[in-house]
Amino acid sequence: MVVLTDEEDLAVQAKLNFILGAKIYDTYFQGFRCAELSGGVVIAYARSEYMAGVISADYSMPIATAVAGVVGQPAVMVLVLSCPIQPR
């Protein structure tokens, strides 16, 4: 299990912003945070249950690609949960 540091999380967010474009990223990924990579499963948190569903359904592949690129381990599945945002 790899727990992503704040710097790795920010690198993932930067990659997602580049891959998806600013408009999509700003619409769906405000408050998004990647927490860990465990057994090929990325565990991430979104600002609401609705956003978690949208992100999980539409953007799992770009998230897995970004996390794998930053962490250097394969990511094959993304689990997005809703969670209140906590300060870094």
Short mmCIF file of the N, C-alpha and C atoms (twelve columns), coordinates in Angstrom:
data_MODEL
# 
_entry.id   MODEL 
# 
loop_
_atom_site.group_PDB 
_atom_site.id 
_atom_site.type_symbol 
_atom_site.label_atom_id 
_atom_site.label_alt_id 
_atom_site.label_comp_id 
_atom_site.label_asym_id 
_atom_site.label_seq_id 
_atom_site.Cartn_x 
_atom_site.Cartn_y 
_atom_site.Cartn_z 
_atom_site.pdbx_PDB_model_num 
ATOM 1   N N  . MET A 1  0.838   -1.179 0.000   1 
ATOM 2   C CA . MET A 1  0.000   0.000  0.000   1 
ATOM 3   C C  . MET A 1  0.886   1.247  0.000   1 
ATOM 4   N N  . VAL A 2  0.570   2.162  -0.890  1 
ATOM 5   C CA . VAL A 2  1.293   3.419  -0.990  1 
ATOM 6   C C  . VAL A 2  0.339   4.546  -0.614  1 
ATOM 7   N N  . VAL A 3  0.649   5.251  0.459   1 
ATOM 8   C CA . VAL A 3  -0.120  6.432  0.833   1 
ATOM 9   C C  . VAL A 3  0.527   7.618  0.139   1 
ATOM 10  N N  . LEU A 4  -0.253  8.325  -0.663  1 
ATOM 11  C CA . LEU A 4  0.295   9.442  -1.418  1 
ATOM 12  C C  . LEU A 4  0.587   10.627 -0.500  1 
ATOM 13  N N  . THR A 5  1.748   11.215 -0.679  1 
ATOM 14  C CA . THR A 5  2.089   12.426 0.062   1 
ATOM 15  C C  . THR A 5  1.320   13.594 -0.552  1 
ATOM 16  N N  . ASP A 6  1.356   14.731 0.139   1 
ATOM 17  C CA . ASP A 6  0.708   15.921 -0.409  1 
ATOM 18  C C  . ASP A 6  1.321   16.311 -1.749  1 
ATOM 19  N N  . GLU A 7  2.629   16.167 -1.876  1 
ATOM 20  C CA . GLU A 7  3.300   16.523 -3.128  1 
ATOM 21  C C  . GLU A 7  2.876   15.591 -4.264  1 
ATOM 22  N N  . GLU A 8  2.761   14.293 -3.973  1 
ATOM 23  C CA . GLU A 8  2.308   13.346 -4.997  1 
ATOM 24  C C  . GLU A 8  0.863   13.617 -5.386  1 
ATOM 25  N N  . ASP A 9  0.019   13.947 -4.415  1 
ATOM 26  C CA . ASP A 9  -1.370  14.285 -4.706  1 
ATOM 27  C C  . ASP A 9  -1.448  15.515 -5.606  1 
ATOM 28  N N  . LEU A 10 -0.649  16.521 -5.316  1 
ATOM 29  C CA . LEU A 10 -0.632  17.722 -6.158  1 
ATOM 30  C C  . LEU A 10 -0.112  17.411 -7.557  1 
ATOM 31  N N  . ALA A 11 0.859   16.510 -7.665  1 
ATOM 32  C CA . ALA A 11 1.366   16.112 -8.981  1 
ATOM 33  C C  . ALA A 11 0.284   15.388 -9.774  1 
ATOM 34  N N  . VAL A 12 -0.487  14.531 -9.109  1 
ATOM 35  C CA . VAL A 12 -1.606  13.845 -9.766  1 
ATOM 36  C C  . VAL A 12 -2.629  14.869 -10.252 1 
ATOM 37  N N  . GLN A 13 -2.949  15.842 -9.413  1 
ATOM 38  C CA . GLN A 13 -3.920  16.870 -9.808  1 
ATOM 39  C C  . GLN A 13 -3.420  17.689 -10.991 1 
ATOM 40  N N  . ALA A 14 -2.126  17.992 -11.009 1 
ATOM 41  C CA . ALA A 14 -1.560  18.734 -12.138 1 
ATOM 42  C C  . ALA A 14 -1.650  17.918 -13.427 1 
ATOM 43  N N  . LYS A 15 -1.358  16.623 -13.340 1 
ATOM 44  C CA . LYS A 15 -1.470  15.757 -14.518 1 
ATOM 45  C C  . LYS A 15 -2.917  15.681 -15.006 1 
ATOM 46  N N  . LEU A 16 -3.859  15.568 -14.072 1 
ATOM 47  C CA . LEU A 16 -5.272  15.516 -14.460 1 
ATOM 48  C C  . LEU A 16 -5.700  16.814 -15.125 1 
ATOM 49  N N  . ASN A 17 -5.244  17.948 -14.601 1 
ATOM 50  C CA . ASN A 17 -5.574  19.233 -15.200 1 
ATOM 51  C C  . ASN A 17 -5.034  19.297 -16.623 1 
ATOM 52  N N  . PHE A 18 -3.835  18.779 -16.840 1 
ATOM 53  C CA . PHE A 18 -3.241  18.774 -18.174 1 
ATOM 54  C C  . PHE A 18 -3.983  17.820 -19.105 1 
ATOM 55  N N  . ILE A 19 -4.296  16.609 -18.621 1 
ATOM 56  C CA . ILE A 19 -4.943  15.585 -19.454 1 
ATOM 57  C C  . ILE A 19 -6.372  15.986 -19.824 1 
ATOM 58  N N  . LEU A 20 -7.135  16.459 -18.830 1 
ATOM 59  C CA . LEU A 20 -8.562  16.726 -19.033 1 
ATOM 60  C C  . LEU A 20 -8.852  18.136 -19.526 1 
ATOM 61  N N  . GLY A 21 -7.958  19.043 -19.277 1 
ATOM 62  C CA . GLY A 21 -8.194  20.441 -19.616 1 
ATOM 63  C C  . GLY A 21 -8.755  21.186 -18.420 1 
ATOM 64  N N  . ALA A 22 -8.519  22.480 -18.404 1 
ATOM 65  C CA . ALA A 22 -8.890  23.294 -17.248 1 
ATOM 66  C C  . ALA A 22 -10.396 23.339 -17.004 1 
ATOM 67  N N  . LYS A 23 -11.194 23.388 -18.053 1 
ATOM 68  C CA . LYS A 23 -12.640 23.518 -17.882 1 
ATOM 69  C C  . LYS A 23 -13.231 22.288 -17.188 1 
ATOM 70  N N  . ILE A 24 -12.895 21.105 -17.662 1 
ATOM 71  C CA . ILE A 24 -13.403 19.874 -17.044 1 
ATOM 72  C C  . ILE A 24 -12.832 19.713 -15.644 1 
ATOM 73  N N  . TYR A 25 -11.534 19.967 -15.499 1 
ATOM 74  C CA . TYR A 25 -10.914 19.819 -14.186 1 
ATOM 75  C C  . TYR A 25 -11.564 20.754 -13.169 1 
ATOM 76  N N  . ASP A 26 -11.746 22.012 -13.535 1 
ATOM 77  C CA . ASP A 26 -12.340 22.973 -12.604 1 
ATOM 78  C C  . ASP A 26 -13.799 22.664 -12.296 1 
ATOM 79  N N  . THR A 27 -14.500 22.045 -13.235 1 
ATOM 80  C CA . THR A 27 -15.908 21.710 -13.010 1 
ATOM 81  C C  . THR A 27 -16.073 20.538 -12.056 1 
ATOM 82  N N  . TYR A 28 -15.291 19.490 -12.232 1 
ATOM 83  C CA . TYR A 28 -15.526 18.251 -11.490 1 
ATOM 84  C C  . TYR A 28 -14.519 17.953 -10.379 1 
ATOM 85  N N  . PHE A 29 -13.327 18.497 -10.444 1 
ATOM 86  C CA . PHE A 29 -12.272 18.046 -9.542  1 
ATOM 87  C C  . PHE A 29 -11.920 19.015 -8.417  1 
ATOM 88  N N  . GLN A 30 -12.752 20.028 -8.171  1 
ATOM 89  C CA . GLN A 30 -12.512 20.890 -7.021  1 
ATOM 90  C C  . GLN A 30 -12.719 20.075 -5.745  1 
ATOM 91  N N  . GLY A 31 -11.740 20.068 -4.879  1 
ATOM 92  C CA . GLY A 31 -11.833 19.295 -3.643  1 
ATOM 93  C C  . GLY A 31 -11.475 17.834 -3.799  1 
ATOM 94  N N  . PHE A 32 -11.010 17.432 -4.972  1 
ATOM 95  C CA . PHE A 32 -10.635 16.041 -5.229  1 
ATOM 96  C C  . PHE A 32 -9.277  15.759 -4.606  1 
ATOM 97  N N  . ARG A 33 -9.118  14.567 -4.033  1 
ATOM 98  C CA . ARG A 33 -7.849  14.200 -3.415  1 
ATOM 99  C C  . ARG A 33 -7.602  12.708 -3.592  1 
ATOM 100 N N  . CYS A 34 -6.418  12.341 -4.069  1 
ATOM 101 C CA . CYS A 34 -6.008  10.943 -4.137  1 
ATOM 102 C C  . CYS A 34 -5.318  10.591 -2.828  1 
ATOM 103 N N  . ALA A 35 -5.761  9.535  -2.172  1 
ATOM 104 C CA . ALA A 35 -5.227  9.199  -0.856  1 
ATOM 105 C C  . ALA A 35 -4.204  8.077  -0.902  1 
ATOM 106 N N  . GLU A 36 -4.518  7.002  -1.622  1 
ATOM 107 C CA . GLU A 36 -3.595  5.862  -1.603  1 
ATOM 108 C C  . GLU A 36 -3.762  4.979  -2.825  1 
ATOM 109 N N  . LEU A 37 -2.769  4.123  -3.018  1 
ATOM 110 C CA . LEU A 37 -2.771  3.107  -4.067  1 
ATOM 111 C C  . LEU A 37 -2.475  1.785  -3.383  1 
ATOM 112 N N  . SER A 38 -3.432  0.881  -3.415  1 
ATOM 113 C CA . SER A 38 -3.300  -0.390 -2.700  1 
ATOM 114 C C  . SER A 38 -3.709  -1.534 -3.613  1 
ATOM 115 N N  . GLY A 39 -2.760  -2.379 -3.965  1 
ATOM 116 C CA . GLY A 39 -3.059  -3.523 -4.813  1 
ATOM 117 C C  . GLY A 39 -3.601  -3.148 -6.176  1 
ATOM 118 N N  . GLY A 40 -3.145  -2.038 -6.717  1 
ATOM 119 C CA . GLY A 40 -3.618  -1.587 -8.017  1 
ATOM 120 C C  . GLY A 40 -4.898  -0.781 -7.964  1 
ATOM 121 N N  . VAL A 41 -5.439  -0.565 -6.771  1 
ATOM 122 C CA . VAL A 41 -6.682  0.190  -6.604  1 
ATOM 123 C C  . VAL A 41 -6.345  1.573  -6.045  1 
ATOM 124 N N  . VAL A 42 -6.752  2.602  -6.759  1 
ATOM 125 C CA . VAL A 42 -6.564  3.979  -6.298  1 
ATOM 126 C C  . VAL A 42 -7.778  4.342  -5.442  1 
ATOM 127 N N  . ILE A 43 -7.521  4.839  -4.250  1 
ATOM 128 C CA . ILE A 43 -8.594  5.315  -3.383  1 
ATOM 129 C C  . ILE A 43 -8.506  6.835  -3.356  1 
ATOM 130 N N  . ALA A 44 -9.598  7.474  -3.769  1 
ATOM 131 C CA . ALA A 44 -9.627  8.930  -3.871  1 
ATOM 132 C C  . ALA A 44 -10.904 9.455  -3.219  1 
ATOM 133 N N  . TYR A 45 -10.905 10.745 -2.941  1 
ATOM 134 C CA . TYR A 45 -12.045 11.378 -2.294  1 
ATOM 135 C C  . TYR A 45 -12.500 12.579 -3.089  1 
ATOM 136 N N  . ALA A 46 -13.815 12.754 -3.188  1 
ATOM 137 C CA . ALA A 46 -14.413 13.889 -3.873  1 
ATOM 138 C C  . ALA A 46 -15.238 14.692 -2.865  1 
ATOM 139 N N  . ARG A 47 -15.643 15.897 -3.276  1 
ATOM 140 C CA . ARG A 47 -16.317 16.789 -2.335  1 
ATOM 141 C C  . ARG A 47 -17.748 16.388 -2.014  1 
ATOM 142 N N  . SER A 48 -18.373 15.575 -2.866  1 
ATOM 143 C CA . SER A 48 -19.744 15.141 -2.595  1 
ATOM 144 C C  . SER A 48 -19.983 13.761 -3.195  1 
ATOM 145 N N  . GLU A 49 -21.071 13.149 -2.792  1 
ATOM 146 C CA . GLU A 49 -21.404 11.834 -3.326  1 
ATOM 147 C C  . GLU A 49 -21.705 11.911 -4.818  1 
ATOM 148 N N  . TYR A 50 -22.361 12.977 -5.229  1 
ATOM 149 C CA . TYR A 50 -22.668 13.154 -6.643  1 
ATOM 150 C C  . TYR A 50 -21.380 13.266 -7.465  1 
ATOM 151 N N  . MET A 51 -20.468 14.126 -7.017  1 
ATOM 152 C CA . MET A 51 -19.195 14.292 -7.745  1 
ATOM 153 C C  . MET A 51 -18.393 12.996 -7.737  1 
ATOM 154 N N  . ALA A 52 -18.434 12.254 -6.646  1 
ATOM 155 C CA . ALA A 52 -17.734 10.970 -6.591  1 
ATOM 156 C C  . ALA A 52 -18.275 10.031 -7.665  1 
ATOM 157 N N  . GLY A 53 -19.591 10.014 -7.844  1 
ATOM 158 C CA . GLY A 53 -20.200 9.169  -8.866  1 
ATOM 159 C C  . GLY A 53 -19.825 9.587  -10.272 1 
ATOM 160 N N  . VAL A 54 -19.863 10.882 -10.529 1 
ATOM 161 C CA . VAL A 54 -19.510 11.400 -11.858 1 
ATOM 162 C C  . VAL A 54 -18.041 11.123 -12.175 1 
ATOM 163 N N  . ILE A 55 -17.176 11.428 -11.221 1 
ATOM 164 C CA . ILE A 55 -15.740 11.216 -11.436 1 
ATOM 165 C C  . ILE A 55 -15.447 9.739  -11.645 1 
ATOM 166 N N  . SER A 56 -16.049 8.896  -10.822 1 
ATOM 167 C CA . SER A 56 -15.817 7.453  -10.931 1 
ATOM 168 C C  . SER A 56 -16.292 6.910  -12.276 1 
ATOM 169 N N  . ALA A 57 -17.446 7.363  -12.730 1 
ATOM 170 C CA . ALA A 57 -18.011 6.858  -13.982 1 
ATOM 171 C C  . ALA A 57 -17.281 7.365  -15.218 1 
ATOM 172 N N  . ASP A 58 -16.864 8.629  -15.198 1 
ATOM 173 C CA . ASP A 58 -16.360 9.248  -16.415 1 
ATOM 174 C C  . ASP A 58 -14.838 9.426  -16.489 1 
ATOM 175 N N  . TYR A 59 -14.163 9.435  -15.346 1 
ATOM 176 C CA . TYR A 59 -12.748 9.822  -15.362 1 
ATOM 177 C C  . TYR A 59 -11.826 8.844  -14.642 1 
ATOM 178 N N  . SER A 60 -12.224 7.606  -14.484 1 
ATOM 179 C CA . SER A 60 -11.385 6.619  -13.792 1 
ATOM 180 C C  . SER A 60 -10.084 6.333  -14.537 1 
ATOM 181 N N  . MET A 61 -10.152 6.221  -15.842 1 
ATOM 182 C CA . MET A 61 -8.943  5.906  -16.615 1 
ATOM 183 C C  . MET A 61 -7.891  7.019  -16.529 1 
ATOM 184 N N  . PRO A 62 -8.262  8.298  -16.718 1 
ATOM 185 C CA . PRO A 62 -7.244  9.341  -16.563 1 
ATOM 186 C C  . PRO A 62 -6.672  9.403  -15.141 1 
ATOM 187 N N  . ILE A 63 -7.493  9.142  -14.140 1 
ATOM 188 C CA . ILE A 63 -6.997  9.142  -12.757 1 
ATOM 189 C C  . ILE A 63 -5.984  8.016  -12.575 1 
ATOM 190 N N  . ALA A 64 -6.314  6.821  -13.049 1 
ATOM 191 C CA . ALA A 64 -5.396  5.685  -12.921 1 
ATOM 192 C C  . ALA A 64 -4.089  5.961  -13.653 1 
ATOM 193 N N  . THR A 65 -4.161  6.559  -14.819 1 
ATOM 194 C CA . THR A 65 -2.973  6.890  -15.590 1 
ATOM 195 C C  . THR A 65 -2.103  7.905  -14.859 1 
ATOM 196 N N  . ALA A 66 -2.730  8.941  -14.305 1 
ATOM 197 C CA . ALA A 66 -1.983  9.984  -13.593 1 
ATOM 198 C C  . ALA A 66 -1.320  9.430  -12.333 1 
ATOM 199 N N  . VAL A 67 -2.059  8.635  -11.564 1 
ATOM 200 C CA . VAL A 67 -1.500  8.074  -10.330 1 
ATOM 201 C C  . VAL A 67 -0.351  7.118  -10.651 1 
ATOM 202 N N  . ALA A 68 -0.537  6.273  -11.648 1 
ATOM 203 C CA . ALA A 68 0.525   5.331  -12.027 1 
ATOM 204 C C  . ALA A 68 1.779   6.076  -12.471 1 
ATOM 205 N N  . GLY A 69 1.604   7.176  -13.177 1 
ATOM 206 C CA . GLY A 69 2.749   7.957  -13.622 1 
ATOM 207 C C  . GLY A 69 3.497   8.619  -12.484 1 
ATOM 208 N N  . VAL A 70 2.783   9.065  -11.476 1 
ATOM 209 C CA . VAL A 70 3.419   9.750  -10.343 1 
ATOM 210 C C  . VAL A 70 4.057   8.757  -9.384  1 
ATOM 211 N N  . VAL A 71 3.330   7.691  -9.060  1 
ATOM 212 C CA . VAL A 71 3.798   6.738  -8.051  1 
ATOM 213 C C  . VAL A 71 4.768   5.721  -8.638  1 
ATOM 214 N N  . GLY A 72 4.611   5.399  -9.905  1 
ATOM 215 C CA . GLY A 72 5.496   4.432  -10.535 1 
ATOM 216 C C  . GLY A 72 5.060   2.992  -10.326 1 
ATOM 217 N N  . GLN A 73 3.810   2.780  -9.958  1 
ATOM 218 C CA . GLN A 73 3.241   1.443  -9.807  1 
ATOM 219 C C  . GLN A 73 1.951   1.397  -10.612 1 
ATOM 220 N N  . PRO A 74 1.563   0.200  -11.104 1 
ATOM 221 C CA . PRO A 74 0.345   0.120  -11.916 1 
ATOM 222 C C  . PRO A 74 -0.911  0.386  -11.097 1 
ATOM 223 N N  . ALA A 75 -1.844  1.077  -11.724 1 
ATOM 224 C CA . ALA A 75 -3.156  1.333  -11.133 1 
ATOM 225 C C  . ALA A 75 -4.195  0.816  -12.116 1 
ATOM 226 N N  . VAL A 76 -5.036  -0.117 -11.687 1 
ATOM 227 C CA . VAL A 76 -5.986  -0.742 -12.602 1 
ATOM 228 C C  . VAL A 76 -7.442  -0.400 -12.286 1 
ATOM 229 N N  . MET A 77 -7.684  0.149  -11.109 1 
ATOM 230 C CA . MET A 77 -9.063  0.458  -10.714 1 
ATOM 231 C C  . MET A 77 -9.056  1.701  -9.841  1 
ATOM 232 N N  . VAL A 78 -10.138 2.475  -9.914  1 
ATOM 233 C CA . VAL A 78 -10.256 3.697  -9.115  1 
ATOM 234 C C  . VAL A 78 -11.536 3.631  -8.300  1 
ATOM 235 N N  . LEU A 79 -11.401 3.878  -7.004  1 
ATOM 236 C CA . LEU A 79 -12.538 3.933  -6.097  1 
ATOM 237 C C  . LEU A 79 -12.616 5.361  -5.577  1 
ATOM 238 N N  . VAL A 80 -13.694 6.074  -5.935  1 
ATOM 239 C CA . VAL A 80 -13.858 7.461  -5.510  1 
ATOM 240 C C  . VAL A 80 -14.962 7.499  -4.471  1 
ATOM 241 N N  . LEU A 81 -14.628 7.992  -3.295  1 
ATOM 242 C CA . LEU A 81 -15.564 8.087  -2.181  1 
ATOM 243 C C  . LEU A 81 -15.861 9.552  -1.893  1 
ATOM 244 N N  . SER A 82 -17.003 9.806  -1.283  1 
ATOM 245 C CA . SER A 82 -17.299 11.179 -0.871  1 
ATOM 246 C C  . SER A 82 -16.769 11.369 0.540   1 
ATOM 247 N N  . CYS A 83 -16.209 12.521 0.761   1 
ATOM 248 C CA . CYS A 83 -15.614 12.807 2.066   1 
ATOM 249 C C  . CYS A 83 -15.527 14.317 2.217   1 
ATOM 250 N N  . PRO A 84 -15.835 14.827 3.398   1 
ATOM 251 C CA . PRO A 84 -15.620 16.268 3.584   1 
ATOM 252 C C  . PRO A 84 -14.147 16.585 3.446   1 
ATOM 253 N N  . ILE A 85 -13.856 17.722 2.879   1 
ATOM 254 C CA . ILE A 85 -12.477 18.128 2.633   1 
ATOM 255 C C  . ILE A 85 -11.817 18.496 3.951   1 
ATOM 256 N N  . GLN A 86 -10.637 17.964 4.134   1 
ATOM 257 C CA . GLN A 86 -9.863  18.273 5.334   1 
ATOM 258 C C  . GLN A 86 -8.685  19.136 4.924   1 
ATOM 259 N N  . PRO A 87 -8.308  20.089 5.747   1 
ATOM 260 C CA . PRO A 87 -7.154  20.903 5.397   1 
ATOM 261 C C  . PRO A 87 -5.878  20.083 5.324   1 
ATOM 262 N N  . ARG A 88 -4.980  20.461 4.451   1 
ATOM 263 C CA . ARG A 88 -3.728  19.726 4.291   1 
ATOM 264 C C  . ARG A 88 -2.795  20.021 5.415   1 
# 
